[in-house]
Coordinates of C-alpha atoms and ligand atoms in Angstrom, one line a residue:
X1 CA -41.9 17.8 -14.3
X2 CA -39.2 17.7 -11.9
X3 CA -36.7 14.7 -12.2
X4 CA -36.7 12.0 -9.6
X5 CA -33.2 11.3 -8.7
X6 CA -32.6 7.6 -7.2
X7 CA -29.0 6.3 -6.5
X8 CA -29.1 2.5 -7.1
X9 CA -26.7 1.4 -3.9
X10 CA -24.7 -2.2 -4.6
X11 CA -22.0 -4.2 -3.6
X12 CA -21.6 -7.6 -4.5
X13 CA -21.6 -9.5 -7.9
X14 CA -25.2 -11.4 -7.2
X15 CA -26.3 -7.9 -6.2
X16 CA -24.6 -6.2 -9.9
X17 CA -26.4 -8.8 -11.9
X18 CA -29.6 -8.1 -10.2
X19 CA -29.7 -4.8 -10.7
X20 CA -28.1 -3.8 -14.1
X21 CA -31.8 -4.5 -15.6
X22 CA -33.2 -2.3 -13.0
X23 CA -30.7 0.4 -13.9
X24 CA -30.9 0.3 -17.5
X25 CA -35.1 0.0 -17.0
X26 CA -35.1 3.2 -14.9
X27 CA -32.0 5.1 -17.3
X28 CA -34.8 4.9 -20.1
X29 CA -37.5 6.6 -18.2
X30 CA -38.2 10.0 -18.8
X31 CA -38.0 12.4 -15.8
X32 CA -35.4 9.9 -13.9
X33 CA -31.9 10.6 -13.3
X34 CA -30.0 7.8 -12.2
X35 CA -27.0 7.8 -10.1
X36 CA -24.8 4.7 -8.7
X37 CA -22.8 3.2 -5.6
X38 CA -20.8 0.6 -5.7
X39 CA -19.3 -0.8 -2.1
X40 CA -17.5 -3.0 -3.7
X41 CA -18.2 -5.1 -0.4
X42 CA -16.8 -8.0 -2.9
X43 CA -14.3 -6.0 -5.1
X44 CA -13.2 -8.7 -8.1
X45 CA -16.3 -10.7 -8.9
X46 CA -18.4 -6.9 -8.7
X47 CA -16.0 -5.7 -11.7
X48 CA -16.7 -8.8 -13.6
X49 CA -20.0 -7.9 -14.1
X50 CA -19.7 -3.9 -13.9
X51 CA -17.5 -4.5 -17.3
X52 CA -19.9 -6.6 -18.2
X53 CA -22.8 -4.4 -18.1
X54 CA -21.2 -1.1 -18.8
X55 CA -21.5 0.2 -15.5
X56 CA -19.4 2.7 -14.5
X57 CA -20.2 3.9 -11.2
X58 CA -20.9 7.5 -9.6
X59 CA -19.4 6.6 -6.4
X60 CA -17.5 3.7 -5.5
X61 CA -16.6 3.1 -2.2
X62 CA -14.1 0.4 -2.3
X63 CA -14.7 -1.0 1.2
X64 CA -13.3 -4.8 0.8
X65 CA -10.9 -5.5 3.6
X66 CA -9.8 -8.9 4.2
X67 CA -11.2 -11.1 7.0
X68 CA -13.5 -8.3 8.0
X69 CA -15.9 -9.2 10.7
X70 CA -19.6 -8.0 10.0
X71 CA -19.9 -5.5 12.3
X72 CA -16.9 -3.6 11.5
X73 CA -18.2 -3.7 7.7
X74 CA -21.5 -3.0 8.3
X75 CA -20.1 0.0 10.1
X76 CA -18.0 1.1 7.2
X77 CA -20.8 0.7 4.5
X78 CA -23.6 2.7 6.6
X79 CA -21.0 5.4 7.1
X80 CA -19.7 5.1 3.4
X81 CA -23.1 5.1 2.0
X82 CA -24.7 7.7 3.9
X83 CA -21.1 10.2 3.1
X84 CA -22.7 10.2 -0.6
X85 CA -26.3 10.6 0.9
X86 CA -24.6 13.5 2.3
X87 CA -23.5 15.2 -0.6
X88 CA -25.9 14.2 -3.5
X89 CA -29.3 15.2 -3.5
X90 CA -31.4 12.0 -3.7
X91 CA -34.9 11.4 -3.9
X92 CA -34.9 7.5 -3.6
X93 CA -32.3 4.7 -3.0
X94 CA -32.7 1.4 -4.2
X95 CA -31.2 -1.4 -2.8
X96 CA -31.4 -5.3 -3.4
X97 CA -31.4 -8.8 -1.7
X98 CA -29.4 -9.3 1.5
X99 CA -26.4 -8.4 1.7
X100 CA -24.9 -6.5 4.7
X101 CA -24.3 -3.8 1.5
X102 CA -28.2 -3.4 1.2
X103 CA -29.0 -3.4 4.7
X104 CA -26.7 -0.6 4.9
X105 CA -27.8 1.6 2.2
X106 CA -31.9 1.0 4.0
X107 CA -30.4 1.8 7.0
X108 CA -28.3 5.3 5.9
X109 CA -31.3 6.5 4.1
X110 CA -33.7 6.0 6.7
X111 CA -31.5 7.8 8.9
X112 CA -32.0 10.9 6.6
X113 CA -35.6 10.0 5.9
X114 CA -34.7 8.9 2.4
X115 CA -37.2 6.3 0.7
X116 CA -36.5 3.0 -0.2
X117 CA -37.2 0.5 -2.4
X118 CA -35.9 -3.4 -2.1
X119 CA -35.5 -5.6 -4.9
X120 CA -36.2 -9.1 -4.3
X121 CA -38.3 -8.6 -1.2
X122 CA -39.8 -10.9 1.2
X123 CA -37.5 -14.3 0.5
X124 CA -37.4 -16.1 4.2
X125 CA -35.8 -19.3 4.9
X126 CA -37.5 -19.0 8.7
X127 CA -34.2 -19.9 10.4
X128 CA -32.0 -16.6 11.1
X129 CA -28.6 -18.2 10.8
X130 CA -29.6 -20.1 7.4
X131 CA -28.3 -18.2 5.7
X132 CA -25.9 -16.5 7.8
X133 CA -26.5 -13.1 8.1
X134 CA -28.4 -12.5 5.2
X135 CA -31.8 -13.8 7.0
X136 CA -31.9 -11.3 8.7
X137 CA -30.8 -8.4 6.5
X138 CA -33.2 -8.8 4.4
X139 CA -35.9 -8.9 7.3
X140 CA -34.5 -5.6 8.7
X141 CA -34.5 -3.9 5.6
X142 CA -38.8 -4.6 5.2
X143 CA -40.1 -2.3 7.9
X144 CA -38.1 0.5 6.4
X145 CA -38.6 0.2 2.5
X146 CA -41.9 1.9 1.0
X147 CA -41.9 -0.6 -2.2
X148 CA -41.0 -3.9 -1.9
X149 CA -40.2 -5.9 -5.0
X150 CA -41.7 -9.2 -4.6
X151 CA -39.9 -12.3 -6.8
X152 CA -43.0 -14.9 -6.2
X153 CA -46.4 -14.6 -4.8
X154 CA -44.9 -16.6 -1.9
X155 CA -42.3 -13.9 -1.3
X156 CA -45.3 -11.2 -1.1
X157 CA -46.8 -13.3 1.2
X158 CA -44.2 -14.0 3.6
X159 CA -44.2 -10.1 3.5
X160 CA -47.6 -9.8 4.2
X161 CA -47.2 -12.2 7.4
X162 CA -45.2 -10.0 8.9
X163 CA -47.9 -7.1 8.5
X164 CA -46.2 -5.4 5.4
X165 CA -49.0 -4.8 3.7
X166 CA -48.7 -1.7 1.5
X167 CA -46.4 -1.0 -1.6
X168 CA -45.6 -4.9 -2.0
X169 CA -45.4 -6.0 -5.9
X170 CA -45.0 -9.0 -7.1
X171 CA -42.7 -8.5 -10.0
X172 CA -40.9 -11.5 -10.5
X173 CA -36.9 -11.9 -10.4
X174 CA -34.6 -9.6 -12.1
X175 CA -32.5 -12.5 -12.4
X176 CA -34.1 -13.3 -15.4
X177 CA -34.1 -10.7 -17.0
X178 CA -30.1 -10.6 -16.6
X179 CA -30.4 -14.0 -17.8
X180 CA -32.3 -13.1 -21.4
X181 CA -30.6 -10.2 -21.9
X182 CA -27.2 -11.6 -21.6
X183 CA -28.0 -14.6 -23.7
X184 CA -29.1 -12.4 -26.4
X185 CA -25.7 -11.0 -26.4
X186 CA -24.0 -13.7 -26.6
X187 CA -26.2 -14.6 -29.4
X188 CA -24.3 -11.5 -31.2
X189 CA -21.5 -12.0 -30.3
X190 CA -20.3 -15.0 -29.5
X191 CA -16.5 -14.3 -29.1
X192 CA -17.5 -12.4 -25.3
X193 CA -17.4 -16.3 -23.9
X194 CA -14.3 -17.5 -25.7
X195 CA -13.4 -18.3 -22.1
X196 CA -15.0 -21.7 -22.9
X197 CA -12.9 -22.8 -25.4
X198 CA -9.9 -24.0 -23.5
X199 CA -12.4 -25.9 -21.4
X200 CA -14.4 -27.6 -24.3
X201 CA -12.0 -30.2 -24.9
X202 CA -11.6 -31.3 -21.4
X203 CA -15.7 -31.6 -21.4
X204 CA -16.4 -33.9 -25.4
X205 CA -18.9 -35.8 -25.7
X206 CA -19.4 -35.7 -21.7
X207 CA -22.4 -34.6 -18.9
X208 CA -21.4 -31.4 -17.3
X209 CA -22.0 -31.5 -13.8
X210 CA -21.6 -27.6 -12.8
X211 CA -20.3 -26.5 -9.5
X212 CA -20.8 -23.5 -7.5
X213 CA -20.4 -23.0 -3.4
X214 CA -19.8 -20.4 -1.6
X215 CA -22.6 -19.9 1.4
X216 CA -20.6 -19.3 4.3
X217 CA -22.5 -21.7 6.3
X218 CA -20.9 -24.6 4.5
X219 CA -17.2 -23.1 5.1
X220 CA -15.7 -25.7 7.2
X221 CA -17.7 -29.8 7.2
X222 CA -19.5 -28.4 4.6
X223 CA -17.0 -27.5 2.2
X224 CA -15.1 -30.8 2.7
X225 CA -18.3 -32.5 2.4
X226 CA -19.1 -30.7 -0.9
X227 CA -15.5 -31.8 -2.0
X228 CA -15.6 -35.7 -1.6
X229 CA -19.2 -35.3 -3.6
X230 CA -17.8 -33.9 -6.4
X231 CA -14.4 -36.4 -5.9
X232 CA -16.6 -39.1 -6.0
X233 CA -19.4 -38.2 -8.7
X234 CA -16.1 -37.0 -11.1
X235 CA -15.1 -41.1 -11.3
X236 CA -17.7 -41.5 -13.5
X237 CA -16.3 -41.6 -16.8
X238 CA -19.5 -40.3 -19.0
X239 CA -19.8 -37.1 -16.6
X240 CA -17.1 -33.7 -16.5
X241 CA -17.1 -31.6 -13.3
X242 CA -17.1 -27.8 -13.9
X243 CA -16.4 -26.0 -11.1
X244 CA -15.4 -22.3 -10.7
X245 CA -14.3 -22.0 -7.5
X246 CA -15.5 -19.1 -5.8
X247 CA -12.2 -17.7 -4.4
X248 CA -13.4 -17.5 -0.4
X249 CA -10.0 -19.0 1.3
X250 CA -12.3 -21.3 2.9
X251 CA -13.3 -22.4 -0.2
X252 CA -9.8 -22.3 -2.1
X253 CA -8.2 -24.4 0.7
X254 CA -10.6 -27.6 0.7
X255 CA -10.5 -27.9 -2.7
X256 CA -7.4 -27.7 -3.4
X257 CA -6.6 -29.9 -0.7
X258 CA -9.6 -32.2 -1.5
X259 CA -9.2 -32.1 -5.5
X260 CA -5.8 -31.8 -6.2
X261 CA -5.8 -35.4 -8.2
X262 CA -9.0 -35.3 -9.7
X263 CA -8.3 -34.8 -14.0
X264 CA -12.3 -34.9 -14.3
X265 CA -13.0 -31.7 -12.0
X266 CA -12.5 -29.0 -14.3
X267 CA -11.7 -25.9 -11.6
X268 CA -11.4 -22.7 -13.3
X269 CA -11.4 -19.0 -11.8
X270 CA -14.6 -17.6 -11.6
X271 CA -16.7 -16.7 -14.9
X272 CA -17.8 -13.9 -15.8
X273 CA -21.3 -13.0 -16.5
X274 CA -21.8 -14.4 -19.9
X275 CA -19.4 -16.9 -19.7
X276 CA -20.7 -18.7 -16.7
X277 CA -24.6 -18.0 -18.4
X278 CA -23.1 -20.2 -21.5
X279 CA -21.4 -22.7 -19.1
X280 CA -24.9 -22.9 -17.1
X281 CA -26.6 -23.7 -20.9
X282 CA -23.9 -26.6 -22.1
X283 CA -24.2 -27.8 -18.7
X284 CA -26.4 -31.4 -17.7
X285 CA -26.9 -31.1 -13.5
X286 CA -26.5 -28.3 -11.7
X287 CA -25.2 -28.7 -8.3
X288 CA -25.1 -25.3 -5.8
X289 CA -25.5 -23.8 -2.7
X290 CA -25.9 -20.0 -4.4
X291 CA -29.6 -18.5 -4.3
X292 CA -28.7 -16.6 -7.6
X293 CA -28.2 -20.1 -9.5
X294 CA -31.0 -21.5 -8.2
X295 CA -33.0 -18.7 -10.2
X296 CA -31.2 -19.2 -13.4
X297 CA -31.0 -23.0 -13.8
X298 CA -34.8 -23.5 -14.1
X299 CA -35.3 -20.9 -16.2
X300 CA -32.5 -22.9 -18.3
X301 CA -34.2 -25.9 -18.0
X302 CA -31.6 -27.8 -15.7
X303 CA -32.5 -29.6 -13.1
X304 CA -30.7 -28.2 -10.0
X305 CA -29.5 -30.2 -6.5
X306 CA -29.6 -27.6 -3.7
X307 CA -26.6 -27.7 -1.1
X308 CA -28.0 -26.4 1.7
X309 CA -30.2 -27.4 4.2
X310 CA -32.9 -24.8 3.6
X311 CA -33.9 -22.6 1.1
X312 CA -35.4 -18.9 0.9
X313 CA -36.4 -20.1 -2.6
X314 CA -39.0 -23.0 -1.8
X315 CA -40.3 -21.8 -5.3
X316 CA -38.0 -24.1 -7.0
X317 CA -38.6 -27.2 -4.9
X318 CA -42.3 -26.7 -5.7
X319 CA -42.2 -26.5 -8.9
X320 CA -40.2 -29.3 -9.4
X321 CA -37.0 -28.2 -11.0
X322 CA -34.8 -27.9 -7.7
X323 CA -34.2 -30.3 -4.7
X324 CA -32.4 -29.8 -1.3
X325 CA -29.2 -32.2 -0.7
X326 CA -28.0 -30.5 2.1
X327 CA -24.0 -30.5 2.0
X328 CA -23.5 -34.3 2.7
X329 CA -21.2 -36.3 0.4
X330 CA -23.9 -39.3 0.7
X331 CA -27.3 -36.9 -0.2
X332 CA -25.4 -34.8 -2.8
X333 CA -23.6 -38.1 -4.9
X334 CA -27.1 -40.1 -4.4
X335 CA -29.0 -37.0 -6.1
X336 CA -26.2 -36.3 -8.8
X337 CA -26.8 -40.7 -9.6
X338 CA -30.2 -40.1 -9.9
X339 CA -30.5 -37.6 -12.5
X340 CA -28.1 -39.6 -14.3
X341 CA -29.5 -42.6 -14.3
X342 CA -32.9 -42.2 -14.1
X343 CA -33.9 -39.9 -17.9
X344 CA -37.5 -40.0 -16.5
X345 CA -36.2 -37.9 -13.7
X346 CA -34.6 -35.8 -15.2
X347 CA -36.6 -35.1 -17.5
X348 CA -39.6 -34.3 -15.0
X349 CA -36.9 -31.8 -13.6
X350 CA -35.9 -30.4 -16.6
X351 CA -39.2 -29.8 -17.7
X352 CA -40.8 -28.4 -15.1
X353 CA -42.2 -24.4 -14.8
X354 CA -39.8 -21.6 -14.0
X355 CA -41.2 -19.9 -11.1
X356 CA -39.0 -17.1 -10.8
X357 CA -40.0 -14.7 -13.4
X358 CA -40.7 -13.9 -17.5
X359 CA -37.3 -11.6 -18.1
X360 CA -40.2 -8.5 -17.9
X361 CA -39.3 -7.5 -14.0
X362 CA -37.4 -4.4 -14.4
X363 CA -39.8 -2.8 -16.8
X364 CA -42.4 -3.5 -14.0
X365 CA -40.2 -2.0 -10.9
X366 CA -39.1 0.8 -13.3
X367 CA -43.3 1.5 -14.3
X368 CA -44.2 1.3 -10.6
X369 CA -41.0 3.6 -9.4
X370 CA -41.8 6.3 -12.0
Ligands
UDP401 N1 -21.9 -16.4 -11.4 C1 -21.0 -15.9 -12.3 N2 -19.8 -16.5 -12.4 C2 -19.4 -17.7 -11.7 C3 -20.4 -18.2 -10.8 C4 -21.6 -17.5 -10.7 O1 -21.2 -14.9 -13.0 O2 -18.3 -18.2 -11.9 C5 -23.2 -15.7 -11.3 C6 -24.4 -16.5 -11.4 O3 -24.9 -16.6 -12.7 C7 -25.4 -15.8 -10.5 C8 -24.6 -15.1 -9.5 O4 -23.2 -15.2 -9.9 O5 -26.2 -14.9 -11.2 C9 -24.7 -15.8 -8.1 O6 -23.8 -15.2 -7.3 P1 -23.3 -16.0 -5.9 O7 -23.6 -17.4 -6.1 O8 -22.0 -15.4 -5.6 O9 -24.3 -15.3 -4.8 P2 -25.8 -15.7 -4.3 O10 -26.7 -15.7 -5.5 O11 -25.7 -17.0 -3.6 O12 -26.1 -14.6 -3.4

């Protein structure tokens, strides 16, 4: 039989931990050569997780410049990834999500009549600047894929509306199966999050509030909004704020600005993978505006307040385990007090099904690709 090669095109950390299941699913398969990309559209928090995973890509195309705007990168990543279409002979390209990274790598293969496949297909939020551009990325990307990994039944369906009927699977999130497979490391070896320990003693005996933001359509009110919530939810004195601060200047600025004072808002660098998996597990409330967290926290069993008006991952408010705060100081503190106060709330939150996926996903894309 003559091997299928398929280059597996990423650029972004979100986008790495997605996919390294996908690329150690399909490295197994007989009769499949496997070949990666990196963009490295977001240089440091991609190598996190590349170390992490033992990654070491084929091409990397090192296209992080600062203050970018999106057409001039989308420009450089259709041009950088179809360069390697150019020279490698490839029978598929996988790409995943919504970044301008995966729209790119669709785009430069179906330019050369490439196919693709997209992982994590058919999320919507129904509003094209939330989020901001990734709504519609991931919406241009559809009507040129041939298989479309489907997270939920509600992401096929979305697809479907839009009259994408064949070669949509529903196969769950590979999120998940990150999530397993890098708490069963840690499991081994426990010394890969020793990270943690210099933060331990700042937490004792308190509730770990966790922090991420990052979603560009909170730079600005938002952010300052997000930072007075977490100012005012770290006076409690039974709760610890953890907060790895995603390092967006946008971001940085605020919260320095905003939480210079605060002793109970623990800001660290961002964690790597398995570090920030073990922070998300010691960890009470989860409180984020990333669609990646949303995934994990359920399947964690921790309730999760949502900053952000809407979500592509309604999944989550269904099911009970997440709930939209939007990013105002007043919605995100009263939702924080709730789940603190309330253990029947919490509980009901903390209980409540995982939608997003049984850790099996790869293994499925990887059966349906070969
Ligand atoms: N994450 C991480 N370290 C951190 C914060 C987040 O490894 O300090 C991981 C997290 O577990 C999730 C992913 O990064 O899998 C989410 O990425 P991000 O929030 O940047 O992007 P989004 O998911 O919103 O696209």
């Amino acid at each position: 039989m003559a091997s299928q090669r398929i280059l597996v095109v990423f650029g972004t950390r979100p986008e790495a931990i997605k996919l390294f299941p996908v690329v150690r699913a399909l490295a197994e398969r007989p009769g499949i050569q496997i070949r990666t990309c990196v963009t490295a559209q977001h240089r440091g928090l991609l190598d996190q997780v590349l170390d992490v995973a033992g990654i070491v890509p084929d091409h990397d195309l090192n296209i992080m410049e600062p203050n970018q705007s999106l057409d001039r990168l989308l420009a450089r990543l259709v041009t950088g990834v179809g360069g390697v279409l150019d020279v490698e002979p490839i029978d598929r390209v996988i790409v995943q999500g919504d970044t301008a990274t995966a729209l790119a790598g669709a785009l430069a293969s179906y330019y050369r009549k490439i196919p693709v496949a997209h992982v994590e297909a058919g999320l919507r939020s129904g509003d094209i600047y939330h989020p901001w551009p990734e709504e519609v990325n991931r919406r241009m990307i559809a009507p040129i894929a041939d298989y479309h990994f489907a997270p939920t039944e509600t992401a096929a369906e979305a697809l479907r509306r839009e009259g994408i009927t064949h070669g949509v699977h529903v196969t769950g999130n590979t999120v998940i199966d990150a999530l397993h497979a890098t708490l069963a490391r840690i499991a081994d070896t426990p010394s890969m999050t020793r990270a943690l320990d210099a933060i331990r003693p700042r937490i004792a005996e308190r509730k770990v509030v966790l922090v991420t933001t990052h979603r560009r359509e909170n730079f600005g009110d938002g952010m300052q909004q997000i930072a007075s919530a977490i100012a005012r939810i770290a006076q409690r004195d039974d709760v610890a704020v953890l907060f790895p601060v995603h390092p967006n200047p946008s971001v940085v600025s605020v919260m320095d600005a905003m939480l210079g004072g605060c002793d109970n808002v623990i800001r660290v660098d961002p964690l790597d993978y398995p570090t920030f998996v073990s922070a998300l597990s010691l960890s009470h409330i989860v409180l984020t505006d990333s669609g990646g967290v949303q995934e994990e926290a359920p399947a964690l069993g921790k309730p999760v307040l949502v900053m952000r008006e809407t979500t592509e991952r309604p999944e989550g408010v269904a099911a009970g385990t997440a709930r939209l705060v939007g990013a105002r100081t007043d919605q995100i503190v009263a939702g924080v007090m709730d789940l603190l106060d309330h253990p029947e709330t919490y509980l009901a939150m903390s209980r409540a099904h995982n939608p997003f996926g049984d850790g099996k996903s790869a293994a499925r894309i990887a059966d349906l690709l070969s």
